[in-house]
Amino acid sequence: MSTNLKDKTVLVVGRGSGIARAVSAAVLAEGGRVVAAARDREALRRSYDDTEAAVATVDLTDEGSIRTLAAEVGPVDHVVSTASARARGLVSELEPEAVLLSFHTKVVGPIMLAKHFAPTMPAGGSFVLLSGVAALEPDPGFLGVAATNGAVNTVVRSLAVELAPIRVNAVSPGTIDTGAWDPLGERKKAELFARLSAGNPSGRIGTPEDVAHAVLFALTNTFLTGVCLPVDGGQPLRVATGA
């Protein structure tokens, strides 16, 4: 089985920015082909118009949409799902709809991707899902996120057994500067990142490229399956350091 991505087709699900864009760039740089898919195809097309990536439409909360995508795209070698719908808030504030949307987007949707893409995937193929540090770092206001990410970690182990020899792994990012924190405003974002950087053993905030490097490793290491790779700068260790 090949350990590189040259001439391999990788489906990357997620918005055309941040981690999804970094993963697509990394795959293209390795000579792979990228099909980028998200709900807003036109926005995706604008995001990728300076690349060789093809674009498609998918709604991970709708199995019919995933089935249609699989039929339109045809066989792929790898699938990477970076999509999320974070259910943030204290338990007293959480609405069932937000939690369910989080699970549908990040857990149920990827299961359906496996259902519809695995049957035509080569034995050397793989799935890479995105988990997250919240599963290991309980923090008030992140219960919904933690529960979702914890479920992702369980899903990859189960799918790795069921779909073998197709490999299934997850990458678990810590705090990554994807632009998701920009609504805080420049000052508050800088204060947050400074506080988190001071507590991380790595001494910094992560970048989308940090995560993309781990995804690339998961895609190409053919002796890796059923695991969750942490790319978090040691963020869960902040409790131990007293940060």
Coordinates of N, CA and C in Angstrom, one line a residue, residues 6 16 32 37 45-46 55 79 95 110 113 126 133 138 146 160 170 203 239:
K6 N 0.4 10.9 -3.7 CA 0.5 11.3 -5.1 C -0.6 10.5 -5.9
G16 N -14.1 26.3 3.6 CA -12.9 26.6 2.8 C -11.9 27.5 3.5
G32 N -1.6 15.0 -4.3 CA -2.9 14.4 -4.2 C -4.0 15.3 -4.9
A37 N -15.8 19.7 0.1 CA -17.3 19.6 0.2 C -17.7 20.4 1.4
R45 N -16.4 27.4 -3.6 CA -15.7 27.7 -4.8 C -14.9 28.9 -4.8
R46 N -15.4 30.0 -4.2 CA -14.6 31.2 -4.1 C -13.4 31.0 -3.2
V55 N -14.9 21.2 -6.1 CA -15.8 21.5 -5.0 C -17.1 20.7 -5.2
V79 N -11.0 10.1 3.2 CA -12.0 11.1 3.6 C -11.5 11.8 4.9
E95 N -29.2 24.2 25.0 CA -30.5 23.8 24.4 C -30.3 22.4 23.7
P110 N -20.1 11.9 10.1 CA -19.0 11.1 9.7 C -19.3 9.6 9.7
L113 N -20.7 9.2 6.4 CA -19.7 9.3 5.4 C -19.0 7.9 5.2
S126 N -8.5 5.5 4.0 CA -8.7 5.8 5.4 C -9.6 6.9 5.6
V133 N -9.6 18.8 22.1 CA -9.0 18.8 23.4 C -10.1 18.8 24.5
P138 N -12.0 18.9 30.9 CA -13.3 19.4 31.4 C -13.2 20.9 31.7
A146 N -17.3 18.8 24.7 CA -16.5 17.7 25.3 C -17.3 16.3 25.0
A160 N -12.7 1.6 13.1 CA -11.4 1.0 12.7 C -11.5 -0.6 12.7
A170 N -8.5 9.7 14.3 CA -8.9 11.1 14.6 C -7.7 11.9 15.0
G203 N 4.1 26.6 24.8 CA 4.3 28.1 24.8 C 3.6 28.9 23.7
V239 N -3.7 21.9 33.9 CA -4.2 21.7 35.2 C -3.1 21.2 36.1

